PDB file of C-alpha atoms in Angstrom:
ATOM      1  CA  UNK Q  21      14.598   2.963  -4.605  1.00 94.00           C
ATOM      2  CA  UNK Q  22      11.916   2.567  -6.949  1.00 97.00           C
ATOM      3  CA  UNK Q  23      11.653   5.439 -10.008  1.00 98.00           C
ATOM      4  CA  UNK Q  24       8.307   5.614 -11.373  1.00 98.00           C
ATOM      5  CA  UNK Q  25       8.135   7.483 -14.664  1.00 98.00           C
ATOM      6  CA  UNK Q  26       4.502   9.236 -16.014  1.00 98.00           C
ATOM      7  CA  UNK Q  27       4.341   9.961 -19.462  1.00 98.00           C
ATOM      8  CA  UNK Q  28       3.131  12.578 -20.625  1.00 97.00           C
ATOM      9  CA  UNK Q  29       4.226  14.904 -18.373  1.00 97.00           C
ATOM     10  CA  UNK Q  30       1.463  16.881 -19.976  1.00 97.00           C
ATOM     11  CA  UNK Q  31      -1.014  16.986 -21.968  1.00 97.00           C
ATOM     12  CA  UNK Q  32      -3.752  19.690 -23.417  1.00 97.00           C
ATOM     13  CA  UNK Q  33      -7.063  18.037 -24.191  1.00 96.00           C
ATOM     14  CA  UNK Q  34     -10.882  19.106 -24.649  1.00 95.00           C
ATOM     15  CA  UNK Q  35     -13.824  18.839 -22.458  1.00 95.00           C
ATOM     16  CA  UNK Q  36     -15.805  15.033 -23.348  1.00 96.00           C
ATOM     17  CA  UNK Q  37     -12.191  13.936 -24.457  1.00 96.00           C
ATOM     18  CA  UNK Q  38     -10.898  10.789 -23.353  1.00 97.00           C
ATOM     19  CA  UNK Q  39      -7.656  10.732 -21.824  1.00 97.00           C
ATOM     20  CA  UNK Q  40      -5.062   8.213 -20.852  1.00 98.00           C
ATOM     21  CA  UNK Q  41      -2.127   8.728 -18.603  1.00 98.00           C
ATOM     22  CA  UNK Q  42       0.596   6.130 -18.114  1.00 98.00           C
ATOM     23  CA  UNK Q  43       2.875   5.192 -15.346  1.00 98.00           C
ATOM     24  CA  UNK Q  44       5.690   2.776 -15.348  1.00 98.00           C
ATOM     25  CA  UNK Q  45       7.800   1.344 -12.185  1.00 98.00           C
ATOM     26  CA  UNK Q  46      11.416   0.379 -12.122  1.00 98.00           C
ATOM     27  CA  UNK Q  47      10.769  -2.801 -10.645  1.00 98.00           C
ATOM     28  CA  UNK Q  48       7.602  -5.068 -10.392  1.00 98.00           C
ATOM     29  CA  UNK Q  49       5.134  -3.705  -7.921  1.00 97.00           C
ATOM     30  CA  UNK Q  50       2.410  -6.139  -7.888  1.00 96.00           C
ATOM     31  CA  UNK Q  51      -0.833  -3.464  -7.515  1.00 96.00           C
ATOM     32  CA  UNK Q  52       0.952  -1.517  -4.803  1.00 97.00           C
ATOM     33  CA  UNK Q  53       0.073   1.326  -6.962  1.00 97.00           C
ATOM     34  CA  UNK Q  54      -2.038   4.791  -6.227  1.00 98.00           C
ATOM     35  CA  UNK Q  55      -3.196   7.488  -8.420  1.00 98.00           C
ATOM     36  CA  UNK Q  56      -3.629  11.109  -6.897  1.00 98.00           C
ATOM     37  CA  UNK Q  57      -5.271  14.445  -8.203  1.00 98.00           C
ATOM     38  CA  UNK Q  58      -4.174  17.679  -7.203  1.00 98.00           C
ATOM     39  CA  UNK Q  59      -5.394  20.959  -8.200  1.00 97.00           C
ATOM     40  CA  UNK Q  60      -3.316  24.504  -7.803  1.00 95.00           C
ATOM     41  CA  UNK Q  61      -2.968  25.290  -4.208  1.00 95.00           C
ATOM     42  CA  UNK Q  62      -4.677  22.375  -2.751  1.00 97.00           C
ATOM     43  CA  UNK Q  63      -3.652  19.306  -1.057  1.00 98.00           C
ATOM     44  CA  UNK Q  64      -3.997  16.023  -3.472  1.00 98.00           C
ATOM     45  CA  UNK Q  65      -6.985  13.554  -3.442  1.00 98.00           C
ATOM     46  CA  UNK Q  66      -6.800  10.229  -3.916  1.00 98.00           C
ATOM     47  CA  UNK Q  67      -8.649   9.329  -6.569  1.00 98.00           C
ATOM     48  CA  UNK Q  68      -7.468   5.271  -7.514  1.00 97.00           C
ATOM     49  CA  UNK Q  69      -6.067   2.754  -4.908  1.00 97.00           C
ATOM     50  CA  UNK Q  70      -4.249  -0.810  -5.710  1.00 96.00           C
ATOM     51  CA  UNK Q  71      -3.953   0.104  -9.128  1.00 97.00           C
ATOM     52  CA  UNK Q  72      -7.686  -0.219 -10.265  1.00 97.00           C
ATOM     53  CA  UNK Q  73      -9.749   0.837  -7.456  1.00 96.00           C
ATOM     54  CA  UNK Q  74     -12.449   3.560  -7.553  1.00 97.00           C
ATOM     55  CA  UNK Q  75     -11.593   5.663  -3.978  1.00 96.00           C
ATOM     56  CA  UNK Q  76     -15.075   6.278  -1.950  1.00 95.00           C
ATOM     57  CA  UNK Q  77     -16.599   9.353  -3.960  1.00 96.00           C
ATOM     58  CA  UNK Q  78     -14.407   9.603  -6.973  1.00 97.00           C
ATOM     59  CA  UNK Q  79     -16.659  10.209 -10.105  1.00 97.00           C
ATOM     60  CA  UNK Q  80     -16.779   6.937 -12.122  1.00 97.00           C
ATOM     61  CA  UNK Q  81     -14.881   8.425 -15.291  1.00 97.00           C
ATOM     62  CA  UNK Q  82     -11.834   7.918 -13.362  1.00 98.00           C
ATOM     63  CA  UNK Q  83     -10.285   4.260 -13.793  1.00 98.00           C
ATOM     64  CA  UNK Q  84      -7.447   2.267 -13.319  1.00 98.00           C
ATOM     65  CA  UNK Q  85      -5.235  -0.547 -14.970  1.00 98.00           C
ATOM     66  CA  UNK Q  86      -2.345  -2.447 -14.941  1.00 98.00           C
ATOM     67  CA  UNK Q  87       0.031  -4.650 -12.415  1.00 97.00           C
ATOM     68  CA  UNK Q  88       3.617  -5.610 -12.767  1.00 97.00           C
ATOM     69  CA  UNK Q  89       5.299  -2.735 -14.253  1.00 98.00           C
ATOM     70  CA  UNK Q  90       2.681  -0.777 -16.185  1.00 98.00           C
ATOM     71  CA  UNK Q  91      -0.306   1.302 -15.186  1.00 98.00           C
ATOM     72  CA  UNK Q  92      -2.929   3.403 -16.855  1.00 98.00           C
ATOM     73  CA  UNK Q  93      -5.196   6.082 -15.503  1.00 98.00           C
ATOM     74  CA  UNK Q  94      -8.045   6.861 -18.215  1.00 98.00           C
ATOM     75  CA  UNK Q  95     -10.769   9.466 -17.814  1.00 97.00           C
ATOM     76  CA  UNK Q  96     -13.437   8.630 -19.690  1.00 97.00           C
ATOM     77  CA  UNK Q  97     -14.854  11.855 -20.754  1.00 96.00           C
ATOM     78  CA  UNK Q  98     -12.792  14.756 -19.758  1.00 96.00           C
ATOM     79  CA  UNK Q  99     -14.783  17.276 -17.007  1.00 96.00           C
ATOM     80  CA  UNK Q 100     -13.898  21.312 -16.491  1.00 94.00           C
ATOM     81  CA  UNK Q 101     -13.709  20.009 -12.764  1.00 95.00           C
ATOM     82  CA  UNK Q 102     -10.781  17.573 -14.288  1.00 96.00           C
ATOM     83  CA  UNK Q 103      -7.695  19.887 -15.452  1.00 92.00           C
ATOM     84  CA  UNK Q 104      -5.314  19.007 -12.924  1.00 97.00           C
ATOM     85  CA  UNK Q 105      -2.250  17.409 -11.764  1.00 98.00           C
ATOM     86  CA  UNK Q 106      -1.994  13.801 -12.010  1.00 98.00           C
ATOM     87  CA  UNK Q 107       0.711  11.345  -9.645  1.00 98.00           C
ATOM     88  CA  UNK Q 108       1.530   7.925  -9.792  1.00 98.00           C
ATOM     89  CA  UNK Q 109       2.642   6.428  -6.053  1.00 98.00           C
ATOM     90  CA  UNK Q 110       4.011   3.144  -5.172  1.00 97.00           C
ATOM     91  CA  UNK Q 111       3.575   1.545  -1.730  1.00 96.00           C
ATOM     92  CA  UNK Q 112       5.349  -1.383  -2.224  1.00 96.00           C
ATOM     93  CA  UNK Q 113       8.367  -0.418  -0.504  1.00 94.00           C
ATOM     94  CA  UNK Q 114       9.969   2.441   1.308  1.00 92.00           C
ATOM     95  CA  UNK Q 115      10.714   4.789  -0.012  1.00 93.00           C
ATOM     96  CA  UNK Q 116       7.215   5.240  -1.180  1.00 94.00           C
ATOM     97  CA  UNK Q 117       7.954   6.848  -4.081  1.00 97.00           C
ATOM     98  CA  UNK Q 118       5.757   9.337  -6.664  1.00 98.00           C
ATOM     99  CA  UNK Q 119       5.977   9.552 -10.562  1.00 98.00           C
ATOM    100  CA  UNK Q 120       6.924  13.365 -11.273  1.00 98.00           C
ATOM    101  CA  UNK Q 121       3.346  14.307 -12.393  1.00 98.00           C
ATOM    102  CA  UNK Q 122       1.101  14.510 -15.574  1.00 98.00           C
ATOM    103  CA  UNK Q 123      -0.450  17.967 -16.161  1.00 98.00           C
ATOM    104  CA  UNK Q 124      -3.986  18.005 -17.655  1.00 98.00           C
ATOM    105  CA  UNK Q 125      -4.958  21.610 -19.582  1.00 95.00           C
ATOM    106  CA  UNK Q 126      -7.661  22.626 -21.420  1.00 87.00           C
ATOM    107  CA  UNK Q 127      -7.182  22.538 -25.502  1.00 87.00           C
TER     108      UNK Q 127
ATOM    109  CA  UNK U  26     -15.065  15.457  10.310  1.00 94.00           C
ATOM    110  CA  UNK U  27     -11.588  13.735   9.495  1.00 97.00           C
ATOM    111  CA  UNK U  28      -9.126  16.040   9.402  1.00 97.00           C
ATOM    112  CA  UNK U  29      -5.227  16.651   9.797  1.00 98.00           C
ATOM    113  CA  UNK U  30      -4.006  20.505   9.731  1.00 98.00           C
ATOM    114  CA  UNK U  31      -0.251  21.267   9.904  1.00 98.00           C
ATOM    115  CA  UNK U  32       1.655  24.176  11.325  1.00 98.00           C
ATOM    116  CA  UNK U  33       4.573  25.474  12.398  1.00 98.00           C
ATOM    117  CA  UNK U  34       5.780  26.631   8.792  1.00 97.00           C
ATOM    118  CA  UNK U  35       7.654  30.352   8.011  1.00 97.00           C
ATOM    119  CA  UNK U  36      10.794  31.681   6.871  1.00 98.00           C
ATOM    120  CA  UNK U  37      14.198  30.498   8.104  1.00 98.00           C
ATOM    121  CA  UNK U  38      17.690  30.720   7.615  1.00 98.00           C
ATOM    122  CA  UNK U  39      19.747  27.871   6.399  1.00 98.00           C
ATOM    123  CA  UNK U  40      21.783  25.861   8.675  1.00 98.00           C
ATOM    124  CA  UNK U  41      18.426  27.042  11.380  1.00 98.00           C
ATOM    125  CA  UNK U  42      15.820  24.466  13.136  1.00 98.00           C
ATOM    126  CA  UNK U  43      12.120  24.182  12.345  1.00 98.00           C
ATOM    127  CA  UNK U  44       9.230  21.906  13.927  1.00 98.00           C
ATOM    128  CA  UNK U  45       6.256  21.056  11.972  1.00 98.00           C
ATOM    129  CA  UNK U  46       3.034  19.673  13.912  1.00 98.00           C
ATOM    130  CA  UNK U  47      -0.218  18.154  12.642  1.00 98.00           C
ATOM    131  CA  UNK U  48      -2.872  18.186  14.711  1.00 98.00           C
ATOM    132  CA  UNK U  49      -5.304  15.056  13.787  1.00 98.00           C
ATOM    133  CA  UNK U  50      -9.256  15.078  14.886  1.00 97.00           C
ATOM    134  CA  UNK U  51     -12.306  13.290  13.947  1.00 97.00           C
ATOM    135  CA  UNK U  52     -10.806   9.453  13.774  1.00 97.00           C
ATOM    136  CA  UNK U  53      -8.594   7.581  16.266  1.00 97.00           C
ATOM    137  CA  UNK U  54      -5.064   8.561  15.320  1.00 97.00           C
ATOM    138  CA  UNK U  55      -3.171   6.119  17.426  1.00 95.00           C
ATOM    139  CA  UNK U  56      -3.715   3.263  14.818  1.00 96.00           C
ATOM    140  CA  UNK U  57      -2.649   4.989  11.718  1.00 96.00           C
ATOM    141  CA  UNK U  58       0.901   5.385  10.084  1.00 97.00           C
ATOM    142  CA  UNK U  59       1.593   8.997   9.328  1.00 98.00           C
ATOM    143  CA  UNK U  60       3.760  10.629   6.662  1.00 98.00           C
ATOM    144  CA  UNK U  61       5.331  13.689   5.490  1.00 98.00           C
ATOM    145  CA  UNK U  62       5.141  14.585   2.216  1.00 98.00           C
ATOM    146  CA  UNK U  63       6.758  17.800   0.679  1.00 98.00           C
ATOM    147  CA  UNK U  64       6.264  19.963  -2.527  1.00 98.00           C
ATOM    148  CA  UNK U  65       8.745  22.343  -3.742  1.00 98.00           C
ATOM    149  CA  UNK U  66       7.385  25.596  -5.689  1.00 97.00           C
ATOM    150  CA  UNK U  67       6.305  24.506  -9.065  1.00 96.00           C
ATOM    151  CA  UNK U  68       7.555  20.656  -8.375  1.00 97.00           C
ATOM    152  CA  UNK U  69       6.237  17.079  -7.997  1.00 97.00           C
ATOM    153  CA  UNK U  70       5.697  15.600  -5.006  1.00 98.00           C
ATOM    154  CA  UNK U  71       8.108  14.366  -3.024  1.00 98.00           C
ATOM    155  CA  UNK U  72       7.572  11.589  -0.042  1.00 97.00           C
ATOM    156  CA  UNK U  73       9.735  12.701   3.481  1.00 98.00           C
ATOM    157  CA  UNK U  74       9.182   9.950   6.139  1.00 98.00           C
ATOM    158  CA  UNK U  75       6.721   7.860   8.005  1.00 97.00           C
ATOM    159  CA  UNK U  76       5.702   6.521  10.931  1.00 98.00           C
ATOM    160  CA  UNK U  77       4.330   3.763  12.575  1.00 96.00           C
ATOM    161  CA  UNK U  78       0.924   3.626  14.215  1.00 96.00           C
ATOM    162  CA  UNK U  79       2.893   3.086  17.243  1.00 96.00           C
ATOM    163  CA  UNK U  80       6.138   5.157  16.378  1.00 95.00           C
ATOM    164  CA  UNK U  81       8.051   2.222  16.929  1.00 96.00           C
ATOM    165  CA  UNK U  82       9.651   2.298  13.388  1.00 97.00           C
ATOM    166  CA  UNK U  83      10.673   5.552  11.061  1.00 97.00           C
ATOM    167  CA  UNK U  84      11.483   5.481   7.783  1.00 97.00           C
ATOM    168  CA  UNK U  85      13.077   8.986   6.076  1.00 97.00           C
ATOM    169  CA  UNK U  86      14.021   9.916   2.407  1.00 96.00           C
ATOM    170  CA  UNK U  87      17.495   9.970   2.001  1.00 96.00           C
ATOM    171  CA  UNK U  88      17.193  13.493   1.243  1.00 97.00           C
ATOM    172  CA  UNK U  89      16.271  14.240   5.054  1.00 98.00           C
ATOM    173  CA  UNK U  90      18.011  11.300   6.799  1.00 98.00           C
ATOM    174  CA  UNK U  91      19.736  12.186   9.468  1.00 98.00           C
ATOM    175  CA  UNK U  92      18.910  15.905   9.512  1.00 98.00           C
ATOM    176  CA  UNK U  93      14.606  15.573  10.235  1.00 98.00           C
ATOM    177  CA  UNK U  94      12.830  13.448  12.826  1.00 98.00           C
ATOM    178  CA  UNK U  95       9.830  12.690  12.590  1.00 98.00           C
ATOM    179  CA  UNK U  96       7.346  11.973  15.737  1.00 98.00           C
ATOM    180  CA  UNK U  97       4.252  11.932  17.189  1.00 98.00           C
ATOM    181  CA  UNK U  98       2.397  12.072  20.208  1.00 97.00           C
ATOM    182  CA  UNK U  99      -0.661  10.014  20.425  1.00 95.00           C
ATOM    183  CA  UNK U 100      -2.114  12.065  23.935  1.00 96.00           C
ATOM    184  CA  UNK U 101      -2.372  15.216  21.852  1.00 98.00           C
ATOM    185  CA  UNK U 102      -3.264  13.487  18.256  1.00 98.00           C
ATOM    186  CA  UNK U 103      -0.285  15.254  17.023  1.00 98.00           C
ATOM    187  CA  UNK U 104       1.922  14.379  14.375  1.00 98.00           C
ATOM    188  CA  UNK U 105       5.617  16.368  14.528  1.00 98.00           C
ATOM    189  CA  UNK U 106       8.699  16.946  11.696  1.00 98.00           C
ATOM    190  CA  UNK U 107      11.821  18.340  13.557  1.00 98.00           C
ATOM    191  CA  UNK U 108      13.963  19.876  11.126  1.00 98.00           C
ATOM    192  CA  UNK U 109      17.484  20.815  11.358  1.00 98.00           C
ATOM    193  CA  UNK U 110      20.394  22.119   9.365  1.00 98.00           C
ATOM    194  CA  UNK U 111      18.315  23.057   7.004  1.00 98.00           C
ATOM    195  CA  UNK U 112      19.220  23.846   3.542  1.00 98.00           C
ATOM    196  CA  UNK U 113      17.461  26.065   0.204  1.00 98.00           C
ATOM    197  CA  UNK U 114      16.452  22.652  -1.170  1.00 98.00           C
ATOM    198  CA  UNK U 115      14.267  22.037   1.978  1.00 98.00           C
ATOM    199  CA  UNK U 116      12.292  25.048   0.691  1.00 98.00           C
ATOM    200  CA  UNK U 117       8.877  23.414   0.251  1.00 98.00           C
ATOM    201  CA  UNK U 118       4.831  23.140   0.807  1.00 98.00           C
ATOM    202  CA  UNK U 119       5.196  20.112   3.627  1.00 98.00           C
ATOM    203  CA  UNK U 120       1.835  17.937   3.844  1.00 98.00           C
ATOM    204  CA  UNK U 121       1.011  15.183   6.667  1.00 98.00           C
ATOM    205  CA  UNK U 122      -0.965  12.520   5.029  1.00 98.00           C
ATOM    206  CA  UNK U 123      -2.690   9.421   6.854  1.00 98.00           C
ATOM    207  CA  UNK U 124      -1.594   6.104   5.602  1.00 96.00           C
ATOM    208  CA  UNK U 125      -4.376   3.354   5.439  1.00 94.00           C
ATOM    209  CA  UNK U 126      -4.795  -0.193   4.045  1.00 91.00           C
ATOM    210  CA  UNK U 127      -7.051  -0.124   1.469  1.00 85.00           C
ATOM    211  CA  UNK U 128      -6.828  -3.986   0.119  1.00 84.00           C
ATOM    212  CA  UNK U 129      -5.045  -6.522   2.724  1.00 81.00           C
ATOM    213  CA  UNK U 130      -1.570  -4.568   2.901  1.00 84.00           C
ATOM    214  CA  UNK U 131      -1.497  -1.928   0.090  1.00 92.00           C
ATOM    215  CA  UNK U 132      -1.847   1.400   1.242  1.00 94.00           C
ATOM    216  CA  UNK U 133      -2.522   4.628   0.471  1.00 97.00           C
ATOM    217  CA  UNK U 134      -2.415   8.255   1.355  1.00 97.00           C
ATOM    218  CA  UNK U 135      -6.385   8.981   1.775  1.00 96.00           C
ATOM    219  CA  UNK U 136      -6.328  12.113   4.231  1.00 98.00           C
ATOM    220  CA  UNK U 137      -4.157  15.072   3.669  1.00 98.00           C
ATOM    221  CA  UNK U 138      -3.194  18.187   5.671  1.00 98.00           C
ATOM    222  CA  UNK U 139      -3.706  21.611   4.010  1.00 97.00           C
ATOM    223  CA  UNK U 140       0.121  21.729   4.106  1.00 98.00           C
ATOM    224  CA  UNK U 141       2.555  24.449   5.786  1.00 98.00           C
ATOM    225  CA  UNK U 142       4.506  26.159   3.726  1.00 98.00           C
ATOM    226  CA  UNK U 143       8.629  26.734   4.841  1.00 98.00           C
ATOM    227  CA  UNK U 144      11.151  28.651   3.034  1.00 98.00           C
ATOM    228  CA  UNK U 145      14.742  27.858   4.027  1.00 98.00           C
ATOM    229  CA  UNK U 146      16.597  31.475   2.941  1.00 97.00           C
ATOM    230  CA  UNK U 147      19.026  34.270   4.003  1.00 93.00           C
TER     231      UNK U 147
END
């Protein structure tokens, strides 16, 4: 199976902050690499899809990097709406397979 | 509107049976892979098994394997989990989530359930 490890697993920053959140696989993944959102009590929302692109609706803030190994999600400047739960996924092979979260707080 | 909405959660013994269903409306469901996707209290998420669009492959975690079967029927738009023998670490928020390809073959999760929560306990 393929482990995918977030760091930080959390992280307390301030509204207008910039904030970067990595993820790395086990193995090479090509892109075959999603970023979710989740908030407390709620289902997540897919925010980034093969690694760098912006799902239908997601503010612009929100990006996405990397291939291989290595990813980055960055939020450009930090929103109240923001502070959240962040996962990694990989859909390159079953078992799809989620990194074990990055919680964002407010500073 | 697009929607998937699960059911069939509660409170169970362990070693006891439980079926999940997800009703799907508002797109055509019978060209879609489907998942499971669980969340134990205060933990990540945790992918349970999929699907085909036309059920004719399943793929489980080995957490599950052998013990849940996943289904669906495509007359009622309804995606099902059987569980059996279940255990305390089954205890979990279980989501159905629609798989689709977003660039040539890489998918994603872009439609979630509101989830259904089950709690494997004496």
């Amino acid at each position: 199976d393929i482990q995918m490890t977030q760091s930080p697993s959390s992280l307390s920053a301030s509204v207008g902050d910039r904030v970067t959140i990595t993820c790395r696989a086990s193995q090479i993944i090509s892109t075959y690499l999603n970023w979710y959102q989740q908030k407390p009590g709620k289902a997540p929302n897919l925010l980034i899809y093969a690694a760098s692109n912006l799902e239908s609706g997601v503010p612009s803030r929100f990006s996405g990097s990397g291939s291989g190994t290595d990813f980055t999600l960055t939020i450009s400047s930090l929103q109240p709406e923001d502070f959240a739960t962040y996962y990694c996924q990989q859909s390159y092979s079953t078992p799809w397979t989620f990194g074990q979260g990055t919680k964002v707080e407010i500073k | 509107q697009v929607q998937l909405v699960e059911s069939g959660g509660g409170v169970v013994q362990p070693g006891r049976s439980l079926r999940l269903s997800c009703a799907a409306s508002g797109f055509t469901f019978n060209i879609y892979g489907m998942h499971w996707v669980r969340q134990a209290p205060g933990k990540g998420l945790e992918w349970v098994a999929l699907i085909w669009y036309d059920g004719s492959n399943k793929y489980y975690a080995d957490s599950v394997k052998g013990r849940f079967t996943i289904s669906r029927d495509s007359s009622k738009n309804t995606l099902y989990l059987q569980m059996n023998s279940l255990r305390a670490e089954d205890t979990a928020v279980y989501y159905c989530a629609r798989e689709v390809a977003m660039i040539g073959n890489q998918e994603a999760f872009d439609i979630w359930g509101q989830g259904t929560r089950v709690t494997v306990s004496s």
